[in-house]
Coordinates of C-alpha atoms in Angstrom, one line a residue:
Chain A
X1 CA 112.7 164.5 165.5
X2 CA 116.0 163.4 166.2
X3 CA 119.1 162.5 163.9
X4 CA 119.9 159.1 164.6
X5 CA 122.5 158.8 162.0
X6 CA 124.2 161.7 159.8
X7 CA 125.8 160.7 156.6
X8 CA 128.2 162.9 155.3
X9 CA 129.8 162.8 152.1
X10 CA 130.8 159.0 152.7
X11 CA 133.0 157.9 149.7
X12 CA 134.3 154.3 149.6
X13 CA 136.8 152.9 147.1
X14 CA 137.1 149.5 146.5
X15 CA 140.5 149.5 145.0
X16 CA 140.3 151.8 142.0
X17 CA 136.1 151.3 141.8
X18 CA 134.0 153.4 143.3
X19 CA 131.4 151.7 145.1
X20 CA 130.2 155.2 147.1
X21 CA 130.2 158.5 145.8
X22 CA 129.7 161.1 148.4
X23 CA 126.6 159.7 149.9
X24 CA 124.5 162.2 152.1
X25 CA 122.1 160.3 154.1
X26 CA 120.1 161.4 157.4
X27 CA 117.9 158.6 159.4
X28 CA 115.5 160.3 162.1
X29 CA 114.5 158.3 165.2
X30 CA 111.8 155.8 164.6
X31 CA 112.4 156.5 160.9
X32 CA 112.4 153.5 158.3
X33 CA 114.7 153.8 155.5
X34 CA 114.8 151.4 152.6
X35 CA 117.6 151.6 149.9
X36 CA 116.5 150.3 146.5
X37 CA 119.0 149.6 143.2
X38 CA 120.7 147.0 141.3
X39 CA 122.8 145.1 142.6
X40 CA 126.3 146.5 142.7
X41 CA 125.1 149.9 143.2
X42 CA 126.4 150.2 146.6
X43 CA 123.4 149.7 148.9
X44 CA 125.0 147.0 151.3
X45 CA 128.6 148.5 151.2
X46 CA 126.8 151.9 152.8
X47 CA 125.1 149.5 155.4
X48 CA 128.7 148.0 156.5
X49 CA 129.9 151.0 156.5
X50 CA 127.6 152.5 159.2
X51 CA 128.6 149.7 161.3
X52 CA 132.1 149.8 160.5
X53 CA 132.3 146.1 158.8
X54 CA 134.1 147.7 156.0
X55 CA 136.2 150.9 156.1
X56 CA 135.5 154.0 154.5
X57 CA 137.8 156.5 152.8
X58 CA 136.1 160.0 152.9
X59 CA 133.6 161.6 155.0
X60 CA 131.9 160.8 158.0
X61 CA 129.3 158.7 159.8
X62 CA 127.7 160.3 163.0
X63 CA 125.6 158.4 165.5
X64 CA 123.3 160.9 167.4
X65 CA 126.0 163.6 166.6
X66 CA 128.5 161.7 167.4
X67 CA 131.1 160.5 164.8
X68 CA 131.3 156.5 164.8
X69 CA 135.3 156.9 165.0
X70 CA 135.3 158.8 167.8
X71 CA 136.9 157.5 171.1
X72 CA 133.9 157.7 173.1
X73 CA 132.1 154.7 170.6
X74 CA 134.4 151.8 171.6
X75 CA 133.6 149.0 168.7
X76 CA 131.3 147.1 171.5
X77 CA 129.5 150.2 172.0
X78 CA 129.0 151.0 168.2
X79 CA 128.3 147.0 167.9
X80 CA 125.7 147.3 170.9
X81 CA 123.5 150.2 169.4
X82 CA 123.7 149.4 165.8
X83 CA 122.8 145.7 164.7
X84 CA 122.9 144.3 161.2
X85 CA 121.1 141.2 159.6
X86 CA 122.8 139.5 156.6
X87 CA 120.9 137.9 153.4
X88 CA 122.4 134.6 154.4
X89 CA 121.6 134.8 158.1
X90 CA 125.3 134.1 159.2
X91 CA 123.9 131.9 162.0
X92 CA 126.5 129.6 163.8
X93 CA 126.1 126.2 163.0
X94 CA 127.6 124.8 165.9
X95 CA 125.2 126.6 168.5
X96 CA 121.8 126.4 169.3
X97 CA 119.1 129.0 168.8
X98 CA 119.5 129.9 172.0
X99 CA 123.2 130.5 172.3
X100 CA 123.6 131.8 168.9
X101 CA 121.1 134.8 170.6
X102 CA 122.6 135.3 173.8
X103 CA 126.6 135.0 172.6
X104 CA 126.4 138.5 172.5
X105 CA 124.7 139.7 175.3
X106 CA 126.9 137.0 177.3
X107 CA 130.0 137.4 176.0
X108 CA 130.3 141.0 174.8
X109 CA 127.8 142.6 177.0
X110 CA 128.5 140.9 180.1
X111 CA 124.8 140.2 181.0
X112 CA 124.3 137.6 183.4
X113 CA 123.4 134.2 181.5
X114 CA 119.5 134.1 183.3
X115 CA 118.7 137.7 182.3
X116 CA 120.1 136.9 178.6
X117 CA 118.2 133.7 178.3
X118 CA 115.0 135.2 179.6
X119 CA 115.3 138.1 176.9
X120 CA 116.0 135.5 174.2
X121 CA 113.2 133.8 174.9
X122 CA 110.6 136.6 175.0
X123 CA 111.6 137.3 171.8
X124 CA 111.5 134.1 170.6
X125 CA 108.4 134.3 172.0
X126 CA 107.3 137.4 170.4
X127 CA 108.7 136.4 166.6
X128 CA 106.6 133.0 166.9
X129 CA 109.7 131.3 167.6
X130 CA 109.0 129.8 170.7
X131 CA 109.8 126.1 171.1
X132 CA 112.5 126.3 168.8
X133 CA 115.4 127.5 171.5
X134 CA 117.2 124.4 171.6
X135 CA 117.1 123.5 168.0
X136 CA 120.2 123.7 166.0
X137 CA 120.4 126.2 163.1
X138 CA 120.1 123.2 160.0
X139 CA 117.2 122.2 161.5
X140 CA 115.4 125.1 160.8
X141 CA 113.7 126.3 157.3
X142 CA 115.4 129.8 155.7
X143 CA 112.8 131.9 156.8
X144 CA 113.3 130.3 160.4
X145 CA 116.9 130.7 160.5
X146 CA 116.5 134.3 159.1
X147 CA 113.8 135.3 161.9
X148 CA 116.8 133.8 164.6
X149 CA 119.3 136.1 162.9
X150 CA 116.8 139.1 163.3
X151 CA 116.2 138.0 167.1
X152 CA 119.8 137.6 167.6
X153 CA 120.6 141.2 166.4
X154 CA 117.8 142.5 168.2
X155 CA 119.0 140.9 171.6
X156 CA 121.4 143.5 172.4
X157 CA 118.3 146.0 171.9
X158 CA 120.3 147.8 169.5
X159 CA 118.6 151.5 168.4
X160 CA 119.3 151.4 165.2
X161 CA 118.5 147.9 163.0
X162 CA 119.8 147.5 159.6
X163 CA 118.9 144.8 157.3
X164 CA 120.6 143.8 154.0
X165 CA 118.2 141.7 151.5
X166 CA 117.3 139.8 154.6
X167 CA 115.1 137.7 152.2
X168 CA 117.1 137.7 149.0
X169 CA 117.7 133.9 150.0
X170 CA 114.1 132.8 150.7
X171 CA 111.3 130.9 148.9
X172 CA 108.6 132.9 148.5
X173 CA 106.3 131.2 150.9
X174 CA 108.9 131.8 153.6
X175 CA 109.4 135.6 153.0
X176 CA 106.1 136.8 154.5
X177 CA 106.9 135.5 158.1
X178 CA 110.3 137.3 158.1
X179 CA 108.5 140.6 156.7
X180 CA 106.1 140.4 159.1
X181 CA 108.6 140.3 161.5
X182 CA 110.1 143.7 160.5
X183 CA 106.5 145.3 160.1
X184 CA 105.9 144.6 163.7
X185 CA 109.4 146.3 164.7
X186 CA 108.0 149.4 163.0
X187 CA 104.9 149.5 164.6
X188 CA 107.5 149.0 168.0
X189 CA 109.2 152.3 166.8
X190 CA 112.3 150.9 165.7
X191 CA 115.0 152.9 163.6
X192 CA 115.8 150.9 160.5
X193 CA 118.1 151.1 157.5
X194 CA 116.5 148.1 154.7
X195 CA 118.2 147.3 151.6
X196 CA 115.8 145.4 149.7
X197 CA 114.7 144.1 146.2
X198 CA 110.7 143.3 147.7
X199 CA 109.5 146.8 146.3
X200 CA 106.0 145.9 147.6
X201 CA 107.4 145.6 151.1
X202 CA 109.2 148.6 151.0
X203 CA 106.1 150.2 150.0
X204 CA 104.4 149.0 152.9
X205 CA 107.0 149.6 155.4
X206 CA 109.5 152.7 154.4
X207 CA 109.1 156.0 155.5
X208 CA 111.6 157.4 152.6
X209 CA 112.8 155.6 149.8
X210 CA 116.3 155.7 147.9
X211 CA 117.3 154.5 144.7
X212 CA 121.4 154.0 144.7
X213 CA 122.9 153.9 141.5
X214 CA 127.0 153.8 140.8
X215 CA 127.4 154.7 144.5
X216 CA 125.3 157.6 144.7
X217 CA 121.3 158.6 146.2
X218 CA 120.1 159.8 142.5
X219 CA 116.5 159.9 143.8
X220 CA 115.0 160.0 147.2
X221 CA 111.4 160.5 149.0
X222 CA 108.3 159.3 150.2
X223 CA 107.6 155.6 148.7
X224 CA 104.1 156.3 147.2
X225 CA 106.3 158.9 145.5
X226 CA 109.3 157.0 144.5
X227 CA 107.9 154.0 143.0
X228 CA 104.8 154.9 141.9
X229 CA 106.2 158.4 140.0
X230 CA 109.5 158.2 139.8
X231 CA 111.4 161.7 138.2
X232 CA 114.4 160.4 137.4
X233 CA 114.6 158.4 134.3
X234 CA 117.0 155.6 135.7
X235 CA 114.7 155.2 138.7
X236 CA 112.0 154.6 136.2
X237 CA 113.9 152.5 134.1
X238 CA 114.8 150.4 137.5
X239 CA 111.6 150.1 138.5
X240 CA 110.1 149.0 135.2
X241 CA 112.4 146.2 135.3
X242 CA 111.3 145.2 138.7
X243 CA 107.7 145.1 137.3
X244 CA 108.8 142.9 134.6
X245 CA 110.1 140.5 136.8
X246 CA 106.7 140.5 138.5
X247 CA 108.3 142.0 142.1
X248 CA 105.8 145.1 142.3
Chain B
X1 CA 91.0 118.2 150.9
X2 CA 87.7 116.3 151.7
X3 CA 88.8 112.8 151.3
X4 CA 90.8 110.8 153.9
X5 CA 94.3 110.4 153.7
X6 CA 94.0 106.9 153.3
X7 CA 92.2 107.1 150.0
X8 CA 94.4 109.9 148.6
X9 CA 98.0 108.7 149.1
X10 CA 99.0 105.3 147.4
X11 CA 100.8 103.1 149.6
X12 CA 104.6 103.1 149.7
X13 CA 106.2 100.6 147.0
X14 CA 106.4 96.8 148.7
X15 CA 110.0 96.2 149.5
X16 CA 112.0 94.2 147.0
X17 CA 112.6 91.2 148.2
X18 CA 116.1 89.1 147.1
X19 CA 115.7 85.7 146.2
X20 CA 118.0 83.0 147.7
X21 CA 120.1 83.2 144.6
X22 CA 119.9 87.2 144.0
X23 CA 121.5 87.5 148.2
X24 CA 123.9 84.7 148.2
X25 CA 125.4 83.7 144.8
X26 CA 127.3 86.8 144.2
X27 CA 128.8 86.5 147.4
X28 CA 130.1 82.8 147.1
X29 CA 131.3 84.0 143.4
X30 CA 133.7 86.5 145.2
X31 CA 134.5 84.2 148.2
X32 CA 135.2 81.3 145.9
X33 CA 138.0 83.4 143.5
X34 CA 139.2 85.5 146.6
X35 CA 139.7 81.8 147.9
X36 CA 141.3 80.5 144.7
X37 CA 143.7 83.4 143.8
X38 CA 145.4 83.6 147.6
X39 CA 145.3 80.1 147.6
X40 CA 147.6 79.6 144.4
X41 CA 149.6 82.5 146.0
X42 CA 150.0 80.7 148.9
X43 CA 151.1 77.7 147.3
X44 CA 153.2 79.2 145.0
X45 CA 155.2 80.9 147.9
X46 CA 155.3 77.9 150.2
X47 CA 156.4 75.6 147.5
X48 CA 159.7 77.9 146.7
X49 CA 163.1 76.5 147.7
X50 CA 163.6 79.3 150.0
X51 CA 160.5 78.9 152.2
X52 CA 161.7 76.5 154.5
X53 CA 164.5 79.2 155.5
X54 CA 162.2 82.3 155.2
X55 CA 159.7 80.2 157.9
X56 CA 162.7 79.6 160.0
X57 CA 163.9 82.8 159.9
X58 CA 161.0 85.3 160.1
X59 CA 158.0 83.3 161.5
X60 CA 159.4 81.3 164.0
X61 CA 156.7 80.4 166.2
X62 CA 158.8 79.9 168.8
X63 CA 161.0 82.6 168.1
X64 CA 157.9 85.0 168.3
X65 CA 156.7 83.8 171.6
X66 CA 160.0 84.0 173.4
X67 CA 160.5 87.5 172.2
X68 CA 156.8 88.3 172.7
X69 CA 156.8 89.2 176.0
X70 CA 159.7 92.2 175.7
X71 CA 158.3 93.6 172.3
X72 CA 155.1 93.9 173.8
X73 CA 156.4 95.6 176.5
X74 CA 158.0 97.9 174.3
X75 CA 155.1 98.3 172.2
X76 CA 153.2 99.7 175.7
X77 CA 155.7 102.4 175.9
X78 CA 155.4 103.1 171.8
X79 CA 151.5 103.4 172.5
X80 CA 151.7 105.6 175.4
X81 CA 154.2 108.1 173.7
X82 CA 151.8 108.2 171.0
X83 CA 148.5 108.9 173.3
X84 CA 150.1 111.7 175.7
X85 CA 152.0 113.1 172.1
X86 CA 148.4 113.0 170.4
X87 CA 147.2 115.6 173.3
X88 CA 150.2 117.7 173.4
X89 CA 150.1 118.1 169.8
X90 CA 146.3 118.9 169.4
X91 CA 147.0 121.7 171.8
X92 CA 150.2 123.3 171.0
X93 CA 149.1 122.7 166.9
X94 CA 146.1 124.5 167.4
X95 CA 148.1 127.3 169.2
X96 CA 150.3 127.9 166.4
X97 CA 147.3 128.1 164.3
X98 CA 145.8 130.5 166.2
X99 CA 149.2 132.2 166.0
X100 CA 149.4 132.5 162.6
X101 CA 146.0 133.7 161.7
X102 CA 146.8 136.9 164.4
X103 CA 146.1 140.4 162.6
X104 CA 147.4 143.5 164.5
X105 CA 151.0 145.2 164.6
X106 CA 151.1 144.1 168.3
X107 CA 150.0 140.6 167.5
X108 CA 153.0 140.3 164.5
X109 CA 155.5 138.9 166.6
X110 CA 153.5 135.6 167.3
X111 CA 152.5 135.7 164.0
X112 CA 155.9 135.9 162.6
X113 CA 157.0 133.3 165.2
X114 CA 154.0 130.5 163.9
X115 CA 155.1 131.0 160.2
X116 CA 159.2 130.4 161.2
X117 CA 158.5 127.7 163.5
X118 CA 156.0 125.7 160.9
X119 CA 158.6 126.3 157.9
X120 CA 161.4 124.9 160.2
X121 CA 159.9 121.9 161.8
X122 CA 158.1 121.1 158.9
X123 CA 161.1 121.2 156.8
X124 CA 163.7 118.7 159.2
X125 CA 163.0 115.1 158.9
X126 CA 161.3 113.5 161.7
X127 CA 164.4 111.3 162.2
X128 CA 166.4 114.0 162.7
X129 CA 164.5 116.0 164.8
X130 CA 164.6 112.6 167.2
X131 CA 168.2 112.6 166.9
X132 CA 169.1 116.0 168.0
X133 CA 166.6 116.4 170.7
X134 CA 166.8 112.8 172.1
X135 CA 170.4 113.1 172.1
X136 CA 171.7 116.6 171.9
X137 CA 169.2 118.2 174.8
X138 CA 170.4 115.2 177.4
X139 CA 174.2 116.2 176.4
X140 CA 173.6 120.0 177.6
X141 CA 172.8 118.6 181.2
X142 CA 170.5 121.5 182.0
X143 CA 169.6 121.3 185.3
X144 CA 165.9 120.7 186.4
X145 CA 165.0 119.1 182.9
X146 CA 164.6 115.4 182.2
X147 CA 167.3 113.5 180.2
X148 CA 165.9 111.0 179.1
X149 CA 165.9 109.7 175.5
X150 CA 161.8 109.0 175.8
X151 CA 161.3 112.1 176.9
X152 CA 163.1 114.1 174.5
X153 CA 162.3 111.8 171.5
X154 CA 158.9 112.4 173.0
X155 CA 159.1 116.0 172.7
X156 CA 160.9 115.8 169.1
X157 CA 157.9 114.2 167.5
X158 CA 155.2 116.8 169.4
X159 CA 157.3 119.4 167.8
X160 CA 157.5 118.3 164.8
X161 CA 153.9 117.0 164.0
X162 CA 152.5 119.9 165.5
X163 CA 153.9 122.0 162.7
X164 CA 151.8 119.5 160.0
X165 CA 148.9 119.6 162.5
X166 CA 149.0 123.6 162.7
X167 CA 148.5 123.6 159.1
X168 CA 145.7 121.8 158.9
X169 CA 144.0 123.6 161.6
X170 CA 144.5 126.5 159.5
X171 CA 143.3 125.1 156.6
X172 CA 140.0 124.2 158.4
X173 CA 140.0 127.9 159.7
X174 CA 140.2 129.7 156.4
X175 CA 137.4 127.0 155.5
X176 CA 134.9 128.7 157.6
X177 CA 133.0 130.8 155.8
X178 CA 133.5 134.9 155.6
X179 CA 130.2 135.2 156.7
X180 CA 130.8 133.9 159.9
X181 CA 133.7 136.2 160.8
X182 CA 131.2 139.5 159.7
X183 CA 128.4 138.3 161.9
X184 CA 130.7 137.8 164.9
X185 CA 132.3 141.2 164.6
X186 CA 129.0 142.8 163.8
X187 CA 128.0 141.2 167.5
X188 CA 130.4 142.8 168.6
X189 CA 132.6 140.1 169.6
X190 CA 136.7 140.9 169.4
X191 CA 139.3 139.0 167.4
X192 CA 140.2 136.6 170.0
X193 CA 136.2 135.9 171.1
X194 CA 135.5 135.5 167.5
X195 CA 138.1 132.9 167.3
X196 CA 137.3 131.1 170.7
X197 CA 133.4 131.0 170.0
X198 CA 133.0 131.3 166.0
X199 CA 135.8 130.3 164.1
X200 CA 137.4 127.2 165.9
X201 CA 134.7 125.2 167.3
X202 CA 133.5 124.8 163.5
X203 CA 137.5 124.5 161.9
X204 CA 138.2 121.7 164.5
X205 CA 134.9 119.9 163.3
X206 CA 135.9 120.6 160.0
X207 CA 139.6 119.0 160.1
X208 CA 139.0 116.0 162.6
X209 CA 139.2 113.5 159.7
X210 CA 142.4 114.9 158.7
X211 CA 144.0 115.6 162.0
X212 CA 143.3 111.5 162.8
X213 CA 145.0 110.7 159.5
X214 CA 148.3 112.2 161.2
X215 CA 147.6 110.5 164.6
X216 CA 147.8 107.3 162.3
X217 CA 151.0 108.4 161.1
X218 CA 152.2 109.0 164.5
X219 CA 151.0 105.8 165.8
X220 CA 154.2 104.0 163.2
X221 CA 156.6 107.0 163.8
X222 CA 157.0 106.9 167.3
X223 CA 159.2 103.8 166.5
X224 CA 161.5 106.6 165.6
X225 CA 162.2 106.6 169.2
X226 CA 164.3 103.4 168.8
X227 CA 167.4 105.2 167.1
X228 CA 168.0 107.1 170.3
X229 CA 167.9 103.6 172.7
X230 CA 164.5 104.0 173.6
X231 CA 163.4 100.1 174.5
X232 CA 160.2 100.7 172.7
X233 CA 158.8 97.8 170.5
X234 CA 161.3 97.8 167.5
X235 CA 164.3 98.1 170.0
X236 CA 163.3 95.3 171.9
X237 CA 162.7 93.0 169.0
X238 CA 166.2 94.3 167.6
X239 CA 168.1 93.7 170.5
X240 CA 166.2 89.5 170.6
X241 CA 167.6 89.5 166.7
X242 CA 171.1 90.3 167.5
X243 CA 171.4 88.0 170.3
X244 CA 169.8 84.9 168.3
X245 CA 169.9 86.0 164.5
X246 CA 166.2 85.6 164.1
X247 CA 164.4 87.9 162.9
X248 CA 160.8 86.8 164.0
X249 CA 160.8 89.2 166.8
X250 CA 160.6 92.0 164.1
X251 CA 157.4 90.3 162.5
X252 CA 156.2 90.1 166.3
X253 CA 157.1 93.8 166.4
X254 CA 155.2 94.3 163.0
X255 CA 152.2 92.4 163.9
X256 CA 151.2 95.1 167.2
X257 CA 151.6 97.7 165.0
X258 CA 149.3 96.6 162.6
X259 CA 146.7 95.3 165.5
X260 CA 147.3 98.9 166.1
X261 CA 147.0 100.9 163.3
X262 CA 144.6 98.9 161.4
X263 CA 141.7 99.9 163.9
X264 CA 142.6 103.2 163.8
X265 CA 142.6 103.5 159.6
X266 CA 138.9 102.3 160.0
X267 CA 138.0 104.4 162.7
X268 CA 139.3 107.5 160.6
X269 CA 137.5 106.4 157.6
X270 CA 134.3 106.3 159.7
X271 CA 134.9 110.0 161.1
X272 CA 135.3 111.1 157.8
X273 CA 131.9 109.3 156.5
X274 CA 130.3 111.2 159.0
X275 CA 131.8 114.2 158.3
X276 CA 130.7 113.8 154.8
X277 CA 127.2 113.0 155.4
X278 CA 127.1 115.6 157.6
X279 CA 128.4 118.2 155.0
X280 CA 126.2 116.7 152.4
X281 CA 122.6 117.1 154.6
X282 CA 123.9 120.6 155.3
X283 CA 123.9 121.5 151.7
X284 CA 120.5 119.4 150.7

């Protein structure tokens, strides 16, 4: 299989604080990798480095064997191929759903309005959001907003989708709809890097689970193995606490 | 779930009706007390020994009537300057605020220009700016440029107020959540597109009440143009006073300004209240 993303020796400091400590990680095409670990372990920062939302200090990140810092990747091209969805949705509150979704296709990638809107409506329909194209974000539930945010990230047909704790801000009964979309995307063969605290979901959707702590990947492997029979004592301790909190 | 909703859901509580006493007595009491207090005050003022002279000098109906046409024509000048300046300030200040928010070495000159501009123009009294531009620039006799005090006084007001309005815009831009920038960047929007589509529209909405407050202040400050000889309401009133030694024309001008500023202030309050409600709904 093809290596979509190759992260080598990725190191990042926030000031003097080491947040990513020589991370090596490869993601194959159509693979779903879940990153788990406590807050502050570097999971979100790792995602943000991959699409250059934050700069990194050492190492390199390759997308299809080309460094993301290569001239061939102007940023527009990178953001088109790697989409990200945030915990807080970050929809533009002054734009309706359709405008949120078509903004990047129209303004960044110069797709015609008709074509962008047709694609947006198709995606809304596909993810159970038809009828909301002209609603404003504040009129939607958190779960609906997050679904729109995922659709917005998909509107440019990215090859890789990164999801940063996309269900963490949602009420329990709203999580299901969002998780279902992600499962559908997996079925369609989307390559994904997912930061999540939903261990049950990670078990269902991940091809591989990585446990991060202190900016390192302490343990990685099949979800059944990592979540059920972790070898590293720190992984075991983390999962124990998750179980105590009733989330596995 | 089997029973019909009619039997399950209790009726909403009956709307409490106020009795005649509950509804009108508090209103009557406050009306009476206001009438008594202000009535006494008016009595006190009008019974003063000086009152007839004050009335003659300041509240002389004949003098007000006589001076009104000229004062009113001057007032129209004030209001036209105000309206034109508002548009100019809204545009120029937004540009300054955007310059100031730019990052990147190539754009540094614009940023430095905006910082210097705002520091300088905010630090100089409006009166001084009006004098400088209103007398100074026409005296240069630069060909091709207008030489009227009206024009250059207006320019001075625009330049000075823009420095304040730029800071208001800037605070609005900074108040837009960081997540919005991250989202815009992740979608591939350039710095300019991020401002244009994500930040500025939200910022303008955030600061509209504050900008309207500045508009109310400007509404009165346009009277500063009178010092450079623009025949606005204040100037016309002064001319009448100088001729007749009666100050009622100034009162006429004051009333015209009040007739414009009080509704404007109420409108600002209304917009601010709507804005509050909108924020409240969003957080709940």
